């Protein structure tokens, strides 16, 4: 998939610079960045060819979603890709603006990137509703530079109704978050390794200290585990089951804080300064860990299903997660 | 970083391998008590290994010309996964099948291949690995056991190996020995020899472990005379051969399934009681197991491409053994968090056996710190 990834990642590198991200996080309009993203055509990658898209599978665009995570893009790229595919499959023309997704119909919930979205695709439990963001009384969370929105409505959320996937939106949303985590983890591992080779204390790079080498090795392991778990979720496509999503998200969510912690520990004080770009990724890791269910939520889902079946563990995992 | 270490799909089992293994397991393993099955790849049963050999389930990746299966690493993954998840006693063929036969195939002469590989594939020849010595553990290049050429190009071996798994049941040891220079020469001057353990001058003394088992031994060599053909590969190339051998040793699914029999027994306990307060813990362990399985298949996919995935294998082994070690601790805490609940004697014994043996999981085959050093080197840190 490198032929897709390198032009897409080049586009993100040009658009989502740390300065541009900061500007949007502090209130600048994302319209120009969005226009360039939309015109690139990548946002229709999951839309079937009959509806003007590229008809790719989720596994095909997994590297693109990970790249969006790695570059901390302040716009809902992955969410819009999935929303457009679901809307097109329902035979409806999707709006061209950014679409955030919400895996439940709980009023008051926090939706990542809700402040920069024009629409939110909500799962009411029986149908999906494409609601205009402004009809959802979006409120800021009050967290520093956060682009998430708290959304509420009176009665039922209003908007276009879109067919609901068998298992609803939450498993898909969880797999997207896992993939974003994996992308950010990959970039953080590279940045942290490079920093360790660069920063000199006691007359040599800190990366020559065995204590840090061992921590960084574990960070790389965590990064790979998050990557492969997220890819396992993406391999299941848009019909991903809650159990497959559970493996992807429980794994990535549990690892996100470990990865963020090591990145900060190795960077020392400069890592927590606002000006240094590290925080763009580590703040998001914590947001994505919680979004659409933390490891606590998904391990309970997985364990409940596991305990309902007498099969031995490896057989069960093969049949229910790898099928 | 490590971009090619990515999700891969296990190919369809066209040869019906899973079914074939299951039939043998139903006959030999299903009736074994839990605590025997919890011993997993330390359980020794020659009859079982021969039955696998007779069914064509050993030496799967070796050429058919030498009695192997002519198949690939994915097929071996399937068979090994079935064996380990059932807690089958695989020790009688484990080392020969996993690393000695591939080593002989890669570095041996045609005569050595003919002499050893077909019998390994039949499950008739037991091998052990003679790397560690009392003074050489992690620092393997410091081995002191010496082999000298005698008249007529024969070899004379003196020295000692230790922690040699199954030495007391083995026909042969593949030993890393010094053939020139001194310990100060490090990895130069090392060679590998196939030592016939029935040869005069070899003494094998089993070592009992903290669970009461004796699965490893000390092996002493006192002027042991060996033929010219004891040398495997090239003289002086022992170090690079050992590195290749360790890549085989570290990359299989055995590094994630050592305590899975215990996991199943605990799940059955929860199911029998209908207890639901451990859902999240069961889910966490299941998610970790599934992710490790995906990582192990991803590593197998690199092997199938003909690579030697040393860093990938180290990652799977370090993480897999961490999981295997965490499992008995988490299960013990859950069970004892319910002090008024009846735990069967079988489950308790298996739990405590795995708890006590678990530290060995991250020692055998290279310690945690050594593996993380290999990963750090792969990251460009050393
Ligand atoms: C069950 C079992 C089966 C075994 N079977 C075999 C076998 O069949 N054949 C065989 O040859 N060997 C076998 N071994 C031996 C095994 O390979 C060694 O135990 C292992 O290599 C470690 O060596 P050691 O025990 O001497 O520990 P040491 O090397 O003394 O290590 C002790 C501690 O120091 C740490 N350490 C050492 N060097 C460094 C370093 N440079 N940096 C940081 N930390 C370091 C280690 O990580 C470890 O924590 C077996 C061991 C076990 C437990």
XYZ file of C-alpha atoms in Angstrom, chain B:
382
model
C 10.450 1.301 12.590
C 10.267 -2.473 11.986
C 7.684 -1.660 9.299
C 7.525 -5.175 7.869
C 6.538 -6.644 11.238
C 2.826 -6.465 10.475
C -0.412 -8.438 10.697
C -0.456 -11.528 8.480
C -3.095 -14.162 7.924
C -2.403 -17.805 8.672
C -3.065 -19.684 5.397
C -5.855 -22.280 5.232
C -4.895 -25.648 6.669
C -5.341 -27.544 3.387
C -3.462 -30.594 4.545
C -5.817 -31.235 7.459
C -2.888 -30.873 9.853
C -4.965 -29.663 12.788
C -7.244 -32.648 12.544
C -4.321 -35.048 12.295
C -2.727 -33.606 15.453
C -6.051 -33.647 17.281
C -6.525 -37.334 16.619
C -3.175 -38.160 18.180
C -3.830 -35.813 21.086
C -7.166 -37.475 21.739
C -5.366 -40.803 22.096
C -2.259 -39.740 24.034
C -2.922 -36.470 25.823
C -6.580 -35.967 26.636
C -6.427 -38.452 29.497
C -3.330 -36.954 31.147
C -3.932 -35.191 34.465
C -3.953 -31.385 34.468
C -0.624 -31.022 36.228
C 1.100 -33.152 33.584
C -0.417 -31.098 30.794
C 0.559 -27.894 32.635
C 4.182 -29.036 32.133
C 3.646 -28.369 28.459
C 6.918 -28.528 26.546
C 8.764 -30.059 29.488
C 6.715 -33.259 29.362
C 8.807 -36.144 27.971
C 7.100 -39.084 26.224
C 9.014 -40.961 23.504
C 5.974 -42.974 22.435
C 4.048 -39.778 21.804
C 6.855 -38.237 19.731
C 7.174 -41.427 17.675
C 3.445 -41.407 17.050
C 3.731 -37.859 15.720
C 6.669 -38.937 13.567
C 4.739 -41.898 12.182
C 1.889 -39.560 11.272
C 4.279 -37.286 9.374
C 3.928 -34.439 11.865
C 7.617 -33.974 12.732
C 10.217 -32.238 10.587
C 7.432 -30.479 8.714
C 9.719 -27.800 7.305
C 12.465 -30.224 6.294
C 12.861 -31.602 2.761
C 10.973 -34.798 1.934
C 14.262 -36.283 0.704
C 15.309 -36.509 4.365
C 11.945 -37.719 5.615
C 10.576 -34.261 6.329
C 7.243 -32.788 5.351
C 8.520 -30.381 2.710
C 6.185 -27.731 4.102
C 6.746 -24.258 5.511
C 6.808 -22.342 8.779
C 3.048 -21.723 8.713
C 2.311 -25.443 8.726
C 4.732 -25.892 11.583
C 2.961 -23.077 13.436
C -0.358 -24.900 13.124
C 1.013 -28.172 14.459
C 2.931 -26.552 17.298
C -0.077 -24.472 18.302
C -2.248 -27.584 18.520
C 0.335 -29.464 20.568
C 1.031 -26.690 23.035
C -2.520 -25.556 23.563
C -3.383 -29.127 24.537
C -0.387 -29.388 26.880
C 1.070 -32.303 24.907
C 4.362 -33.816 26.172
C 6.579 -32.711 23.308
C 10.019 -32.764 24.931
C 11.244 -35.966 23.275
C 11.278 -34.344 19.830
C 11.071 -30.646 20.648
C 14.676 -29.516 20.400
C 15.631 -31.772 17.497
C 12.575 -30.744 15.492
C 12.852 -27.048 16.266
C 16.553 -26.351 15.935
C 18.927 -29.339 15.662
C 17.519 -30.681 12.399
C 17.374 -27.244 10.692
C 20.957 -26.644 11.899
C 22.148 -29.960 10.448
C 20.302 -29.238 7.215
C 21.871 -25.779 6.899
C 25.428 -26.515 7.989
C 25.889 -30.295 7.924
C 27.505 -32.516 5.309
C 25.349 -34.773 3.151
C 26.422 -37.743 5.282
C 25.405 -35.930 8.474
C 22.036 -35.014 7.004
C 21.392 -38.616 6.020
C 22.559 -39.894 9.375
C 20.419 -37.694 11.585
C 17.496 -35.957 9.889
C 15.370 -38.970 8.865
C 15.564 -40.368 12.403
C 14.649 -36.990 13.869
C 11.621 -36.884 11.581
C 10.557 -40.291 12.896
C 10.840 -39.061 16.475
C 13.572 -41.601 17.224
C 16.545 -39.394 17.947
C 16.624 -37.045 20.937
C 18.899 -33.979 20.871
C 19.994 -31.474 23.473
C 21.646 -28.075 23.280
C 25.056 -27.673 24.881
C 25.584 -23.953 25.081
C 25.566 -22.859 28.750
C 28.417 -23.617 31.138
C 28.909 -22.770 34.810
C 30.876 -19.653 33.848
C 29.014 -18.861 30.607
C 25.345 -17.976 30.714
C 24.310 -14.786 28.978
C 27.939 -14.284 27.991
C 27.925 -17.320 25.748
C 31.068 -16.377 23.837
C 33.104 -17.085 26.974
C 32.602 -20.889 26.804
C 35.611 -22.925 27.965
C 34.769 -26.486 26.950
C 37.559 -27.371 24.517
C 37.869 -29.710 21.585
C 41.304 -30.539 20.234
C 42.293 -32.324 17.068
C 44.036 -35.612 17.681
C 45.914 -37.857 15.255
C 43.872 -38.620 12.163
C 41.723 -35.496 12.469
C 39.640 -36.898 15.316
C 38.434 -34.754 18.235
C 39.058 -34.929 21.967
C 36.643 -32.954 24.189
C 37.158 -31.752 27.769
C 34.926 -29.500 29.821
C 31.452 -29.117 31.224
C 27.992 -27.985 30.143
C 25.120 -27.155 32.501
C 21.338 -26.612 32.421
C 21.227 -28.911 29.419
C 17.563 -29.721 28.910
C 16.909 -33.463 28.543
C 20.594 -34.407 28.436
C 19.762 -37.557 30.422
C 17.283 -38.686 27.742
C 19.297 -37.548 24.746
C 21.223 -39.427 22.113
C 23.212 -36.426 20.930
C 24.237 -32.966 22.028
C 25.093 -30.146 19.664
C 27.725 -28.365 21.707
C 29.371 -24.994 21.318
C 33.038 -25.512 22.112
C 36.339 -23.723 21.789
C 38.522 -25.217 19.048
C 41.250 -22.553 19.054
C 42.476 -19.622 21.117
C 41.262 -18.843 24.614
C 38.147 -17.415 26.263
C 39.685 -13.974 25.680
C 39.240 -14.478 21.935
C 35.485 -14.294 22.461
C 33.463 -15.414 19.454
C 36.495 -16.274 17.302
C 37.699 -19.855 17.564
C 34.358 -21.444 18.483
C 32.870 -24.447 16.684
C 29.853 -26.742 17.015
C 30.245 -30.480 17.530
C 27.670 -33.248 17.518
C 28.537 -35.248 20.604
C 27.351 -38.838 20.998
C 26.308 -38.885 24.653
C 26.907 -42.642 24.871
C 30.622 -42.093 24.164
C 33.081 -43.049 26.920
C 34.024 -40.098 29.139
C 30.589 -38.445 29.095
C 28.855 -38.137 32.477
C 25.312 -36.773 32.739
C 24.027 -35.703 36.145
C 20.377 -34.588 36.311
C 19.575 -31.394 38.240
C 16.340 -31.280 40.253
C 14.409 -27.999 40.032
C 12.274 -26.225 42.631
C 9.147 -28.139 41.577
C 10.851 -31.515 42.108
C 11.265 -32.170 38.358
C 14.582 -33.008 36.735
C 14.381 -31.805 33.138
C 17.918 -30.460 32.825
C 21.374 -31.753 33.704
C 25.073 -31.152 34.091
C 27.189 -32.860 31.452
C 30.897 -33.543 31.969
C 33.374 -34.385 29.210
C 36.527 -36.183 30.278
C 38.785 -36.879 27.276
C 35.806 -37.793 25.118
C 37.044 -39.080 21.745
C 34.921 -38.261 18.702
C 35.292 -38.961 15.001
C 36.232 -36.385 12.404
C 32.600 -36.146 11.395
C 31.600 -34.753 14.808
C 32.268 -31.245 13.525
C 29.090 -29.614 12.224
C 29.569 -26.745 9.824
C 32.906 -25.010 9.620
C 35.621 -24.968 12.198
C 35.755 -21.507 13.788
C 32.260 -20.578 12.573
C 30.459 -21.815 15.676
C 29.387 -18.362 16.753
C 27.545 -17.413 13.576
C 25.971 -20.893 13.480
C 24.741 -20.488 17.058
C 23.240 -17.102 16.246
C 21.298 -18.691 13.375
C 20.255 -21.562 15.642
C 18.973 -19.181 18.308
C 16.768 -17.472 15.716
C 14.990 -20.839 15.259
C 14.878 -21.358 19.008
C 13.264 -18.030 19.796
C 10.651 -17.523 17.142
C 8.000 -20.194 17.630
C 4.609 -20.011 19.311
C 5.920 -21.937 22.333
C 6.816 -18.571 23.807
C 3.193 -17.637 24.324
C 1.446 -20.889 25.209
C 3.475 -22.316 28.132
C 0.725 -21.653 30.671
C -2.367 -21.737 28.476
C -3.493 -25.063 29.951
C -3.766 -23.270 33.294
C -5.767 -20.455 31.690
C -8.247 -22.993 30.333
C -8.551 -24.730 33.698
C -9.292 -21.430 35.427
C -11.858 -20.424 32.797
C -13.562 -23.802 33.298
C -13.585 -23.145 37.056
C -15.290 -19.768 36.565
C -17.771 -21.316 34.155
C -18.637 -24.157 36.528
C -19.371 -21.666 39.298
C -21.135 -19.221 37.005
C -18.985 -16.499 38.538
C -18.985 -13.264 36.494
C -16.852 -10.863 38.517
C -13.720 -11.809 36.565
C -14.997 -10.887 33.092
C -12.577 -8.005 32.671
C -9.595 -10.090 33.789
C -10.566 -12.950 31.466
C -10.983 -10.361 28.722
C -7.594 -8.788 29.390
C -5.792 -12.127 29.272
C -7.748 -13.165 26.168
C -6.916 -9.886 24.396
C -3.242 -10.352 25.255
C -3.314 -13.940 24.030
C -4.977 -12.915 20.751
C -2.510 -10.086 20.168
C 0.445 -12.367 20.899
C -0.933 -14.961 18.517
C -1.179 -12.298 15.808
C 2.400 -11.196 16.568
C 3.651 -14.766 16.452
C 1.955 -15.317 13.070
C 3.468 -12.016 11.857
C 6.915 -13.316 12.862
C 6.211 -16.668 11.181
C 5.343 -14.768 7.999
C 8.887 -13.317 7.973
C 10.326 -16.828 8.412
C 8.140 -17.996 5.532
C 9.736 -15.320 3.337
C 13.118 -16.844 4.089
C 14.226 -14.101 6.458
C 15.840 -14.628 9.848
C 13.630 -12.370 11.982
C 15.924 -12.026 14.980
C 14.482 -8.792 16.367
C 10.891 -9.833 15.699
C 11.470 -13.150 17.456
C 13.008 -11.370 20.435
C 9.972 -9.098 20.666
C 7.557 -12.036 20.569
C 9.575 -13.981 23.119
C 9.988 -11.117 25.592
C 6.306 -10.219 25.418
C 5.111 -13.806 25.305
C 7.062 -14.823 28.393
C 5.858 -11.716 30.231
C 2.300 -12.861 29.513
C 3.052 -16.433 30.536
C 4.524 -15.211 33.807
C 1.688 -12.808 34.557
C -0.987 -15.441 34.003
C -0.439 -17.584 37.132
C -0.127 -14.484 39.310
C -3.375 -12.982 38.028
C -5.214 -16.288 38.344
C -3.887 -16.889 41.860
C -5.048 -13.449 42.946
C -8.501 -14.041 41.496
C -8.898 -17.425 43.177
C -7.625 -16.270 46.550
C -9.771 -13.144 46.338
C -12.584 -15.652 46.895
C -11.331 -17.465 49.999
C -14.673 -19.182 50.578
C -14.795 -20.692 47.105
C -13.738 -24.312 46.576
C -10.748 -24.725 44.257
C -10.100 -28.284 43.078
C -6.850 -29.919 44.148
C -5.927 -30.359 40.467
C -6.318 -26.685 39.677
C -4.436 -25.666 42.811
C -1.505 -27.965 42.047
C -1.305 -26.829 38.424
C -1.498 -23.196 39.517
C 1.313 -23.539 42.025
C 3.418 -25.593 39.607
C 3.182 -22.857 36.947
C 3.745 -20.140 39.552
C 6.957 -21.777 40.728
C 8.369 -22.660 37.297
C 7.370 -19.350 35.653
C 10.659 -17.506 36.380
C 12.361 -19.988 34.031
C 10.229 -18.800 31.092
C 12.301 -15.643 30.723
C 15.643 -17.363 31.374
C 15.674 -20.326 28.982
C 16.589 -19.334 25.441
C 18.090 -15.990 26.526
C 17.122 -13.686 29.382
C 14.790 -10.728 29.208
C 17.678 -8.246 29.457
C 19.586 -9.938 26.640
C 16.504 -9.959 24.381
C 15.836 -6.281 25.057
C 19.450 -5.578 24.205
C 18.904 -7.277 20.822
C 15.790 -5.155 20.254
C 17.648 -1.971 21.232
C 20.373 -2.852 18.734
C 17.698 -3.261 16.076
C 16.466 0.230 16.975
C 19.903 1.713 16.364
C 20.627 2.399 20.024
C 23.742 0.241 20.292
